[in-house]
Amino acid sequence: MSSGIDLQESFIQILVSLGLPPSLAKLVWMPLPMLLILIAATVSIFIAVWLERKISAAAQQRIGPEYIGPLGALQATADGIKLIFKEDINPAQADPILFTLGPALVVIPVFVSYLVVPFGQNMVITDLGVGIFLWIALSSVTPIGLLMSGYSSNNKYSLLGGLRATAQSISYEIPLALAVLAVVMMSNSLSTIDIVNQQAGYGILSWNIWRQPVGFLLFWIAALAECERLPFDLPEAEEEIVAGYQTEYGGMKFGLFYVGSYVNLVLSAMLVSVLYLGGWSFPIPVEVISGGLGISETTPWLQVITAALGIMMTLMKAYLLVFLAVLLRWTVPRVRIDQLLDLGWKFLLPVSLVNLLLTAALKLAFPFAFGG
Amino acid sequence: MNLAEGVQIVSLGILGVLMLASALGVVLLSNIVYSAFLLAMVFASISGLYILLNAGFVAAAQILVYVGAVNILILFGIMLVNKREDFQPVANAWIGKAATAAVCAGLFALLSSMVLATPWHLSSAIPAGEAAIEVIGQHFFSDFLLPFELASVLLLMALVGAIILARREYVPDEEPENEQKVLTLRERPRELVAAASNDLQND
């Protein structure tokens, strides 16, 4: 596996050659990828919202947003600007500190989780050894923010919605973690880079989805439940509890919940693509194509193309999954709260345990195919 | 002192102050919900200290287990019970408070004398770093096997207990007066049944 281009090394070398000390050069470099990912995550919301509106409209044989920007692409921007300029209201009986802190606590872990999303061999903010585990740990912080906003709103619907969201989130975290554990067991590492590299080699044939079909479904269902997407959007079931924990919120505080939910959706889709769909790898390995054409892997322009292709593949796979999630939203009816918890505890949990056990057995029996 | 060391020292200070302040808040605040949320902050700052000690896995596990599970269950307990009760002022409450303060001061003195008296041997081994997960796993299945298994038995017991508590089914037709009170769990009578019978009487 070639290392591809290493932007950090080249950037630091350029600065050092300009006369900066290496430590200072690294300090200048450090905020750049973080800023880039922050902007990319924020832009991904606009794309996700536009997709949601357009696909929803298509599913219902409407046109959807049309006038704001080309094909209505700037609709989300208009919504965002409107939310920013709305008055920031604290309900009179609400707890002002917790009411403000709640939405922030929901959004921050989601953005921090982008630390471990890889777009290429060296295109990740940090290649942490605990990688995917960090994401699981961080996503378990979000329910605290939900409980906080549900409680502080001083409204029974909000409290019910917050409690529901938390119950749902901790129930589905367990099958989610067990599905991830089966993948981790095959790749012998928690690092997202290693997980993708373990799926390289035979192109589309070596992706984890063929070796973990049950795990893929489990992970996708649990991830949808974690994002509170429609078959599982009980915390804000509008017929029952108005809007759940969001009931009392308005303006940008409501906007933060909105941002959090879409960033979380895109993040989950990206992690599905990392865990099961080969991450940044092209369906036919780039090495095979370049070898067939007789081009060396270390050719600079080829490396640039490979890197661009990697980013495009990650985003394409992620948005394909977002598309699936939106289609599911208009196809599947909402489950009841007891059905939701039954599905989580009585179906997904046993199935994920069996999946884990089978993976361990297959790993021992066929070490060449299941990562020895 | 280079940049990394400076950042480490500053963040150690910030985390320490944060941890102590929020721990004091947990104990001293009268609103129990604030205390529970501050407890999450204590756990999060402890996890930050683990990161400073190069123990990334332990830090993530701390967040997952303590912030994501234990603390949420505490909050759940508080919010589901949510019994608004005004406490009666107790006469001579200061005796209890003074006794608590004395016990706490004694514990603090004992612990600090232990910390000062123990000759601490700093390990000269190289930190495991990224390989820590494997080292932890090997310890779990060799010399720490017994505590590990005992902890799992404890969790199993808690699980069985939770199932027993959750499985009791309330039969609304039975008269609660005739029920044998021994070995039954206290349960709030369902208001739904009472309301329905009232409606019948009104009709």
Coordinates of C-alpha atoms in Angstrom, one line a residue:
Chain A
M1 CA 0.0 0.0 0.0
S2 CA 1.6 3.3 -1.1
S3 CA 1.4 6.1 1.5
G4 CA 0.0 8.6 -1.1
I5 CA 0.6 12.2 -0.6
D6 CA 1.3 13.6 2.8
L7 CA 0.2 17.2 2.9
Q8 CA 1.4 17.7 6.5
E9 CA 5.0 16.7 5.7
S10 CA 5.1 18.9 2.5
F11 CA 3.5 21.9 4.2
I12 CA 5.9 21.8 7.1
Q13 CA 8.9 21.3 4.7
I14 CA 7.8 24.4 2.7
L15 CA 7.5 26.5 5.9
V16 CA 10.9 25.2 7.2
S17 CA 12.5 26.1 3.9
L18 CA 11.1 29.6 4.3
G19 CA 13.0 29.9 7.6
L20 CA 10.5 28.9 10.3
P21 CA 11.5 26.6 13.1
P22 CA 9.9 23.1 12.7
S23 CA 7.8 23.3 15.9
L24 CA 6.3 26.6 14.8
A25 CA 5.6 25.2 11.3
K26 CA 3.7 22.3 12.9
L27 CA 1.7 24.8 15.0
V28 CA 0.8 26.7 11.9
W29 CA -0.3 23.5 10.2
M30 CA -2.4 22.1 13.1
P31 CA -5.5 24.3 12.9
L32 CA -5.8 24.0 9.1
P33 CA -7.2 20.5 8.8
M34 CA -9.5 21.1 11.7
L35 CA -10.9 24.2 10.1
L36 CA -11.2 22.5 6.8
I37 CA -13.2 19.6 8.3
L38 CA -15.4 22.0 10.3
I39 CA -16.2 23.9 7.1
A40 CA -16.7 20.6 5.2
A41 CA -19.1 19.3 7.9
T42 CA -21.0 22.5 7.8
V43 CA -21.3 22.5 4.1
S44 CA -22.4 18.9 4.2
I45 CA -25.5 20.0 6.1
F46 CA -26.6 22.2 3.2
I47 CA -26.2 19.3 0.8
A48 CA -28.0 16.9 3.1
V49 CA -30.9 19.3 3.6
W50 CA -31.2 20.0 -0.1
L51 CA -31.2 16.2 -0.8
E52 CA -33.7 15.7 1.9
R53 CA -36.1 18.3 0.4
K54 CA -35.6 17.3 -3.2
I55 CA -35.9 13.5 -2.6
S56 CA -38.9 14.0 -0.3
A57 CA -40.5 16.1 -3.0
A58 CA -39.8 13.4 -5.6
A59 CA -41.2 10.7 -3.3
Q60 CA -44.4 12.7 -3.0
Q61 CA -44.5 13.8 -6.7
R62 CA -43.8 17.5 -5.9
I63 CA -41.1 19.7 -7.2
G64 CA -39.7 20.9 -3.9
P65 CA -37.6 24.1 -3.5
E66 CA -37.1 25.7 -6.8
Y67 CA -36.5 29.5 -6.7
I68 CA -33.7 30.0 -4.2
G69 CA -30.5 29.3 -6.0
P70 CA -30.1 26.8 -8.9
L71 CA -32.6 24.0 -8.4
G72 CA -33.4 25.4 -4.9
A73 CA -29.9 24.6 -3.7
L74 CA -29.7 27.6 -1.4
Q75 CA -32.9 26.9 0.4
A76 CA -31.0 25.6 3.4
T77 CA -28.9 28.8 3.4
A78 CA -32.0 30.9 3.5
D79 CA -33.4 28.8 6.4
G80 CA -30.1 29.2 8.3
I81 CA -30.0 33.0 7.8
K82 CA -33.6 33.2 9.0
L83 CA -32.8 31.1 12.1
I84 CA -29.7 33.3 12.9
F85 CA -31.7 36.5 12.8
K86 CA -34.6 35.2 14.9
E87 CA -34.8 36.5 18.5
D88 CA -33.2 34.3 21.0
I89 CA -35.9 33.4 23.5
N90 CA -35.7 31.8 26.9
P91 CA -39.0 30.6 28.2
A92 CA -39.9 32.4 31.5
Q93 CA -40.0 29.3 33.6
A94 CA -37.1 27.5 31.9
D95 CA -33.7 27.0 33.5
P96 CA -31.6 29.6 31.5
I97 CA -28.1 27.9 32.0
L98 CA -29.1 24.4 31.1
F99 CA -31.5 25.6 28.4
T100 CA -28.6 27.2 26.6
L101 CA -26.0 24.5 27.3
G102 CA -28.2 21.6 26.1
P103 CA -28.1 22.3 22.3
A104 CA -24.4 22.9 22.5
L105 CA -23.8 19.6 24.2
V106 CA -25.8 17.9 21.5
V107 CA -23.8 19.4 18.6
I108 CA -20.2 19.4 19.9
P109 CA -19.7 15.6 20.2
V110 CA -20.9 15.2 16.6
F111 CA -18.4 17.7 15.2
V112 CA -15.6 16.3 17.4
S113 CA -16.3 12.8 15.9
Y114 CA -15.1 14.1 12.5
L115 CA -11.6 13.7 14.0
V116 CA -11.5 10.0 13.0
V117 CA -13.3 10.1 9.6
P118 CA -10.6 9.3 7.0
F119 CA -10.7 10.5 3.4
G120 CA -7.4 8.9 2.4
Q121 CA -4.3 7.3 3.7
N122 CA -3.0 10.5 5.2
M123 CA -6.2 12.5 4.9
V124 CA -7.6 12.3 8.5
I125 CA -7.1 14.9 11.3
T126 CA -5.6 12.3 13.6
D127 CA -5.1 8.6 13.1
L128 CA -6.0 7.7 16.7
G129 CA -5.3 4.2 18.0
V130 CA -8.7 4.2 19.6
G131 CA -10.3 5.6 16.4
I132 CA -13.8 4.2 16.0
F133 CA -14.1 3.6 19.8
L134 CA -13.8 7.4 20.2
W135 CA -16.8 7.9 18.0
I136 CA -18.9 5.4 20.1
A137 CA -17.8 7.1 23.3
L138 CA -18.5 10.6 22.0
S139 CA -21.9 9.6 20.6
S140 CA -22.8 8.4 24.1
V141 CA -22.4 12.0 25.4
T142 CA -25.2 13.4 23.2
P143 CA -28.0 12.0 25.3
I144 CA -26.9 14.2 28.2
G145 CA -27.5 17.2 26.1
L146 CA -30.9 15.9 25.1
L147 CA -31.8 15.2 28.7
M148 CA -30.5 18.6 29.7
S149 CA -32.6 20.5 27.1
G150 CA -35.7 18.3 27.8
Y151 CA -35.5 18.9 31.6
S152 CA -34.6 22.6 31.4
S153 CA -37.5 23.5 29.1
N154 CA -39.9 22.9 32.0
N155 CA -42.5 21.4 29.7
K156 CA -43.9 17.9 30.0
Y157 CA -43.6 17.2 26.3
S158 CA -39.9 18.3 26.3
L159 CA -39.1 16.1 29.3
L160 CA -40.9 13.1 27.7
G161 CA -39.1 13.7 24.5
G162 CA -35.7 14.0 26.2
L163 CA -36.3 10.8 28.2
R164 CA -37.4 9.0 25.0
A165 CA -34.4 10.2 23.1
T166 CA -32.1 9.1 25.8
A167 CA -33.7 5.7 26.2
Q168 CA -33.6 5.1 22.4
S169 CA -30.0 6.3 22.2
I170 CA -28.6 4.0 24.9
S171 CA -30.7 1.0 23.7
Y172 CA -29.3 1.2 20.2
E173 CA -25.8 2.0 21.2
I174 CA -25.3 -1.6 22.3
P175 CA -26.1 -3.3 19.0
L176 CA -24.1 -0.5 17.3
A177 CA -21.0 -1.1 19.4
L178 CA -21.3 -4.9 18.9
A179 CA -21.6 -4.5 15.1
V180 CA -18.5 -2.3 15.2
L181 CA -16.7 -4.8 17.4
A182 CA -17.2 -7.6 14.8
V183 CA -15.5 -5.4 12.2
V184 CA -12.7 -4.4 14.6
M185 CA -12.2 -8.1 15.3
M186 CA -11.6 -8.8 11.6
S187 CA -9.2 -5.9 11.1
N188 CA -7.3 -6.3 14.4
S189 CA -7.4 -2.5 15.0
L190 CA -9.7 0.2 16.2
S191 CA -8.1 2.8 13.9
T192 CA -10.3 3.8 11.0
I193 CA -7.3 3.9 8.7
D194 CA -6.5 0.2 9.4
I195 CA -10.1 -0.8 9.0
V196 CA -10.2 0.7 5.5
N197 CA -6.8 -0.8 4.6
Q198 CA -7.9 -4.2 5.7
Q199 CA -10.7 -3.9 3.1
A200 CA -8.3 -3.0 0.3
G201 CA -6.7 -5.5 -2.0
Y202 CA -9.4 -7.0 -4.1
G203 CA -11.4 -3.8 -4.7
I204 CA -15.2 -4.1 -4.3
L205 CA -14.9 -7.9 -3.6
S206 CA -12.9 -7.4 -0.4
W207 CA -15.3 -4.8 1.2
N208 CA -16.7 -5.7 4.6
I209 CA -20.3 -5.7 3.4
W210 CA -19.7 -9.2 1.9
R211 CA -18.2 -10.6 5.0
Q212 CA -20.5 -8.8 7.4
P213 CA -23.9 -8.5 5.7
V214 CA -25.8 -8.9 9.0
G215 CA -23.4 -6.5 10.7
F216 CA -24.0 -3.9 8.0
L217 CA -27.8 -4.1 8.4
L218 CA -27.5 -4.0 12.2
F219 CA -25.2 -1.0 12.1
W220 CA -27.4 0.9 9.6
I221 CA -30.6 0.3 11.6
A222 CA -28.8 1.3 14.9
A223 CA -27.2 4.3 13.3
L224 CA -30.6 5.5 12.0
A225 CA -32.0 5.1 15.4
E226 CA -29.1 7.1 16.9
C227 CA -29.7 9.9 14.4
E228 CA -33.4 9.8 15.2
R229 CA -34.3 9.4 11.6
L230 CA -37.9 8.7 10.6
P231 CA -38.6 5.1 11.3
F232 CA -37.2 5.9 14.8
D233 CA -38.0 9.6 15.2
L234 CA -40.0 9.0 18.4
P235 CA -38.3 11.7 20.4
E236 CA -40.0 14.3 18.2
A237 CA -43.1 12.4 17.2
E238 CA -45.3 15.3 16.4
E239 CA -48.7 13.6 16.9
E240 CA -47.8 12.5 20.4
I241 CA -45.4 14.9 22.1
V242 CA -45.5 18.1 19.9
A243 CA -41.8 18.2 19.0
G244 CA -40.2 16.4 22.0
Y245 CA -37.2 18.1 23.5
Q246 CA -37.2 20.8 20.8
T247 CA -40.7 22.1 21.7
E248 CA -39.6 25.2 23.6
Y249 CA -36.7 26.0 21.3
G250 CA -36.5 28.7 18.7
G251 CA -34.0 30.6 16.7
M252 CA -30.4 29.4 16.5
K253 CA -30.8 27.1 19.6
F254 CA -33.3 25.2 17.5
G255 CA -31.0 25.5 14.6
L256 CA -28.3 23.8 16.6
F257 CA -30.5 20.7 17.0
Y258 CA -31.2 20.8 13.3
V259 CA -27.5 21.1 12.4
G260 CA -26.6 18.4 14.9
S261 CA -29.1 15.9 13.4
Y262 CA -28.0 16.4 9.8
V263 CA -24.2 16.4 10.6
N264 CA -24.9 13.2 12.6
L265 CA -26.6 11.7 9.6
V266 CA -23.8 12.5 7.3
L267 CA -21.2 11.3 9.9
S268 CA -23.0 8.0 10.4
A269 CA -23.2 7.5 6.6
M270 CA -19.5 8.2 6.3
L271 CA -18.7 5.7 9.1
V272 CA -20.9 3.1 7.4
S273 CA -18.9 3.6 4.3
V274 CA -15.6 3.3 6.3
L275 CA -16.6 0.2 8.2
Y276 CA -18.5 -1.7 5.5
L277 CA -18.0 -0.1 2.0
G278 CA -14.3 0.2 1.8
G279 CA -14.0 3.9 2.8
W280 CA -12.0 5.8 0.3
S281 CA -11.2 2.9 -1.9
F282 CA -12.3 2.7 -5.6
P283 CA -14.4 -0.4 -6.6
I284 CA -11.4 -1.5 -8.7
P285 CA -8.1 -0.9 -6.8
V286 CA -6.2 2.1 -8.2
E287 CA -3.0 0.1 -8.0
V288 CA -4.4 -2.4 -10.5
I289 CA -5.5 0.3 -12.9
S290 CA -2.2 2.1 -12.8
G291 CA -0.3 -1.2 -13.0
G292 CA -2.3 -2.2 -16.1
L293 CA -1.6 1.2 -17.7
G294 CA 2.1 0.9 -16.8
I295 CA 2.3 4.0 -14.6
S296 CA 4.4 4.0 -11.5
E297 CA 2.4 4.4 -8.2
T298 CA 4.8 7.2 -7.1
T299 CA 4.0 9.5 -10.1
P300 CA 3.0 12.8 -8.5
W301 CA 0.0 13.5 -10.7
L302 CA -1.3 10.0 -10.2
Q303 CA -1.1 10.5 -6.4
V304 CA -3.1 13.7 -6.7
I305 CA -5.7 11.9 -8.8
T306 CA -5.8 9.0 -6.3
A307 CA -6.3 11.4 -3.4
A308 CA -9.1 13.3 -5.2
L309 CA -10.7 10.0 -6.1
G310 CA -10.5 8.9 -2.4
I311 CA -12.3 12.0 -1.2
M312 CA -14.9 11.6 -4.0
M313 CA -15.5 7.9 -3.2
T314 CA -16.0 8.5 0.5
L315 CA -18.5 11.3 -0.2
M316 CA -20.3 9.4 -2.9
K317 CA -20.7 6.3 -0.7
A318 CA -21.8 8.6 2.2
Y319 CA -24.4 10.5 0.2
L320 CA -25.7 7.3 -1.4
L321 CA -26.5 6.2 2.2
V322 CA -28.0 9.5 3.0
F323 CA -30.2 9.1 -0.1
L324 CA -31.2 5.7 1.2
A325 CA -32.0 7.2 4.6
V326 CA -34.3 9.8 3.0
L327 CA -36.1 7.2 0.9
L328 CA -36.6 5.1 4.0
R329 CA -38.1 8.2 5.7
W330 CA -40.9 8.3 3.1
T331 CA -41.3 4.5 2.9
V332 CA -41.4 3.2 6.4
P333 CA -44.0 4.2 9.0
R334 CA -42.9 5.3 12.4
V335 CA -42.7 2.6 15.0
R336 CA -44.3 2.8 18.5
I337 CA -42.1 3.3 21.5
D338 CA -42.6 -0.3 22.8
Q339 CA -41.9 -1.6 19.3
L340 CA -38.8 0.5 19.2
L341 CA -37.5 -0.9 22.5
D342 CA -38.5 -4.4 21.6
L343 CA -36.7 -4.2 18.3
G344 CA -33.6 -2.9 20.0
W345 CA -33.4 -5.2 23.0
K346 CA -35.1 -8.4 21.9
F347 CA -34.1 -8.6 18.2
L348 CA -31.0 -6.4 17.4
L349 CA -29.1 -7.3 20.6
P350 CA -29.3 -11.1 20.3
V351 CA -28.6 -10.9 16.5
S352 CA -25.6 -8.7 17.0
L353 CA -24.3 -11.1 19.7
V354 CA -24.7 -14.1 17.3
N355 CA -23.0 -12.0 14.6
L356 CA -20.1 -11.3 16.9
L357 CA -19.8 -15.0 17.8
L358 CA -20.0 -16.2 14.2
T359 CA -17.3 -13.6 13.2
A360 CA -15.0 -14.9 15.9
A361 CA -15.6 -18.5 14.8
L362 CA -15.1 -17.7 11.1
K363 CA -11.9 -15.8 12.0
L364 CA -10.5 -18.9 13.7
A365 CA -11.7 -21.2 11.0
F366 CA -10.7 -19.1 7.9
P367 CA -8.0 -16.7 9.0
F368 CA -7.1 -15.8 5.4
A369 CA -10.6 -14.5 4.6
F370 CA -11.6 -13.0 8.0
G371 CA -8.4 -11.3 9.1
G372 CA -6.2 -13.8 11.0
Chain B
M1 CA 10.2 23.5 28.0
N2 CA 8.9 23.1 24.5
L3 CA 5.4 23.7 23.2
A4 CA 4.0 20.3 23.9
E5 CA 5.1 20.3 27.5
G6 CA 3.6 23.8 28.0
V7 CA 0.3 22.7 26.5
Q8 CA 0.3 19.7 28.8
I9 CA 1.0 21.7 32.0
V10 CA -1.6 24.3 31.1
S11 CA -4.3 21.7 30.3
L12 CA -3.4 19.7 33.5
G13 CA -4.1 22.9 35.5
I14 CA -7.3 23.6 33.7
L15 CA -8.5 20.0 34.1
G16 CA -7.6 19.9 37.7
V17 CA -9.4 23.2 38.5
L18 CA -12.4 22.1 36.5
M19 CA -12.6 18.7 38.2
L20 CA -12.3 20.2 41.7
A21 CA -14.8 23.0 41.1
S22 CA -17.4 20.7 39.6
A23 CA -16.8 18.0 42.3
L24 CA -17.4 20.8 44.9
G25 CA -20.5 21.8 43.0
V26 CA -21.8 18.2 43.0
V27 CA -21.6 18.2 46.8
L28 CA -22.6 21.7 47.7
L29 CA -25.4 22.6 45.2
S30 CA -28.9 22.0 46.5
N31 CA -30.5 21.3 43.1
I32 CA -29.9 17.6 42.6
V33 CA -30.2 17.8 38.8
Y34 CA -27.3 20.4 38.7
S35 CA -25.3 18.0 40.8
A36 CA -25.9 15.1 38.4
F37 CA -24.9 17.2 35.4
L38 CA -21.8 18.4 37.2
L39 CA -20.9 14.8 38.0
A40 CA -20.7 14.3 34.2
M41 CA -18.2 17.2 34.1
V42 CA -16.1 15.5 36.9
F43 CA -16.0 12.3 34.9
A44 CA -15.1 14.2 31.7
S45 CA -12.2 16.0 33.3
I46 CA -10.9 12.7 34.7
S47 CA -11.0 11.4 31.2
G48 CA -9.0 14.4 30.1
L49 CA -6.4 13.5 32.8
Y50 CA -6.2 10.0 31.3
I51 CA -5.5 11.5 27.9
L52 CA -2.6 13.6 29.4
L53 CA -1.3 10.3 30.8
N54 CA -1.2 8.8 27.2
A55 CA -4.0 6.4 28.1
G56 CA -6.4 7.1 25.2
F57 CA -8.4 3.9 25.4
V58 CA -9.0 4.3 29.2
A59 CA -10.1 7.9 28.5
A60 CA -12.6 6.9 25.9
A61 CA -13.8 4.0 28.1
Q62 CA -14.2 6.5 30.9
I63 CA -16.4 8.7 28.8
L64 CA -18.4 5.8 27.4
V65 CA -19.0 4.1 30.8
Y66 CA -19.2 6.9 33.3
V67 CA -20.6 9.9 31.3
G68 CA -22.5 7.9 28.7
A69 CA -24.0 5.2 30.9
V70 CA -23.7 5.7 34.7
N71 CA -24.4 9.4 34.7
I72 CA -27.3 9.1 32.3
L73 CA -28.8 6.4 34.4
I74 CA -28.5 8.7 37.5
L75 CA -30.2 11.5 35.5
F76 CA -32.8 9.1 34.4
G77 CA -33.5 8.0 37.9
I78 CA -33.8 11.6 39.1
M79 CA -36.0 12.7 36.2
L80 CA -38.4 9.7 36.3
V81 CA -38.9 9.9 40.1
N82 CA -39.0 13.7 40.0
K83 CA -40.9 14.0 43.3
R84 CA -41.2 17.6 44.4
E85 CA -40.9 17.5 48.1
D86 CA -40.2 20.4 50.4
F87 CA -37.9 19.3 53.1
Q88 CA -38.9 20.2 56.7
P89 CA -36.1 22.2 58.5
V90 CA -34.6 19.8 61.0
A91 CA -33.8 21.1 64.4
N92 CA -30.1 21.0 65.4
A93 CA -29.1 20.2 61.8
W94 CA -25.7 21.7 62.4
I95 CA -24.7 18.6 64.5
G96 CA -25.1 16.4 61.5
K97 CA -23.2 18.9 59.3
A98 CA -20.4 19.2 61.8
A99 CA -20.1 15.5 62.1
T100 CA -20.0 15.1 58.3
A101 CA -17.3 17.9 58.1
A102 CA -15.3 16.2 60.8
V103 CA -15.4 12.8 59.0
C104 CA -14.5 14.4 55.7
A105 CA -11.6 16.3 57.2
G106 CA -10.4 13.1 58.9
L107 CA -10.6 11.2 55.6
F108 CA -8.7 14.0 53.9
A109 CA -6.0 14.0 56.5
L110 CA -5.7 10.2 56.4
L111 CA -5.4 10.2 52.6
S112 CA -3.0 13.0 52.4
S113 CA -0.7 11.5 55.0
M114 CA -0.8 8.2 53.1
V115 CA 0.1 10.1 49.9
L116 CA 2.9 11.9 51.6
A117 CA 4.2 8.8 53.5
T118 CA 4.2 6.3 50.6
P119 CA 7.5 6.2 48.7
W120 CA 6.2 6.4 45.2
H121 CA 8.3 4.4 42.7
L122 CA 7.9 6.0 39.3
S123 CA 7.8 3.3 36.6
S124 CA 10.7 3.5 34.2
A125 CA 8.9 1.3 31.6
I126 CA 8.1 2.8 28.2
P127 CA 4.4 3.9 28.0
A128 CA 2.4 1.3 26.0
G129 CA 0.7 4.1 24.0
E130 CA -1.3 2.8 21.1
A131 CA -0.6 -0.8 22.1
A132 CA -2.3 -0.3 25.4
I133 CA -5.5 -2.1 24.3
E134 CA -3.6 -5.3 23.7
V135 CA -1.8 -5.0 27.0
I136 CA -5.0 -4.4 28.9
G137 CA -6.6 -7.4 27.2
Q138 CA -3.8 -9.7 28.0
H139 CA -3.9 -8.6 31.7
F140 CA -7.7 -9.3 31.8
F141 CA -7.2 -12.9 30.7
S142 CA -4.1 -13.7 32.8
D143 CA -3.3 -12.1 36.1
F144 CA -6.5 -10.0 36.4
L145 CA -8.8 -12.8 35.4
L146 CA -10.5 -13.3 38.7
P147 CA -11.5 -9.6 39.3
F148 CA -12.6 -9.4 35.7
E149 CA -14.9 -12.5 36.0
L150 CA -16.2 -11.3 39.4
A151 CA -17.1 -8.0 37.9
S152 CA -19.0 -9.8 35.1
V153 CA -20.9 -11.9 37.7
L154 CA -21.8 -8.7 39.6
L155 CA -23.1 -7.2 36.4
L156 CA -25.1 -10.4 35.7
M157 CA -26.7 -10.2 39.1
A158 CA -27.6 -6.5 38.5
L159 CA -29.1 -7.6 35.2
V160 CA -31.2 -10.3 36.8
G161 CA -32.4 -7.9 39.5
A162 CA -33.4 -5.3 36.9
I163 CA -35.4 -7.9 35.0
I164 CA -37.2 -9.0 38.1
L165 CA -38.1 -5.4 38.9
A166 CA -39.2 -4.7 35.4
R167 CA -41.3 -7.9 34.9
R168 CA -43.8 -7.4 37.7
E169 CA -47.1 -7.0 36.2
Y170 CA -49.9 -5.1 37.9
V171 CA -53.3 -6.7 37.7
P172 CA -55.8 -3.8 38.0
D173 CA -58.8 -6.0 38.8
E174 CA -57.4 -7.2 42.1
E175 CA -58.3 -5.4 45.3
P176 CA -55.1 -4.0 46.7
E177 CA -56.3 -4.3 50.3
N178 CA -56.6 -8.1 50.2
E179 CA -53.1 -8.4 48.8
Q180 CA -50.5 -9.8 51.1
K181 CA -48.1 -7.0 51.9
V182 CA -45.1 -9.2 52.7
L183 CA -42.6 -9.6 49.9
T184 CA -44.4 -7.3 47.5
L185 CA -42.8 -4.3 46.0
R186 CA -44.5 -1.0 46.7
E187 CA -46.2 0.4 43.6
R188 CA -48.2 3.5 43.0
P189 CA -51.8 2.5 42.2
R190 CA -52.7 3.2 38.7
E191 CA -54.8 6.3 38.4
L192 CA -56.2 5.0 35.1
V193 CA -58.3 2.4 36.9
A194 CA -59.6 4.8 39.4
A195 CA -60.6 7.3 36.8
A196 CA -62.4 4.6 34.8
S197 CA -64.4 3.4 37.8
N198 CA -65.4 7.0 38.6
D199 CA -66.7 7.4 35.1
L200 CA -68.8 4.2 35.5
Q201 CA -70.2 5.5 38.8
N202 CA -71.1 8.8 37.2
D203 CA -72.9 7.1 34.3

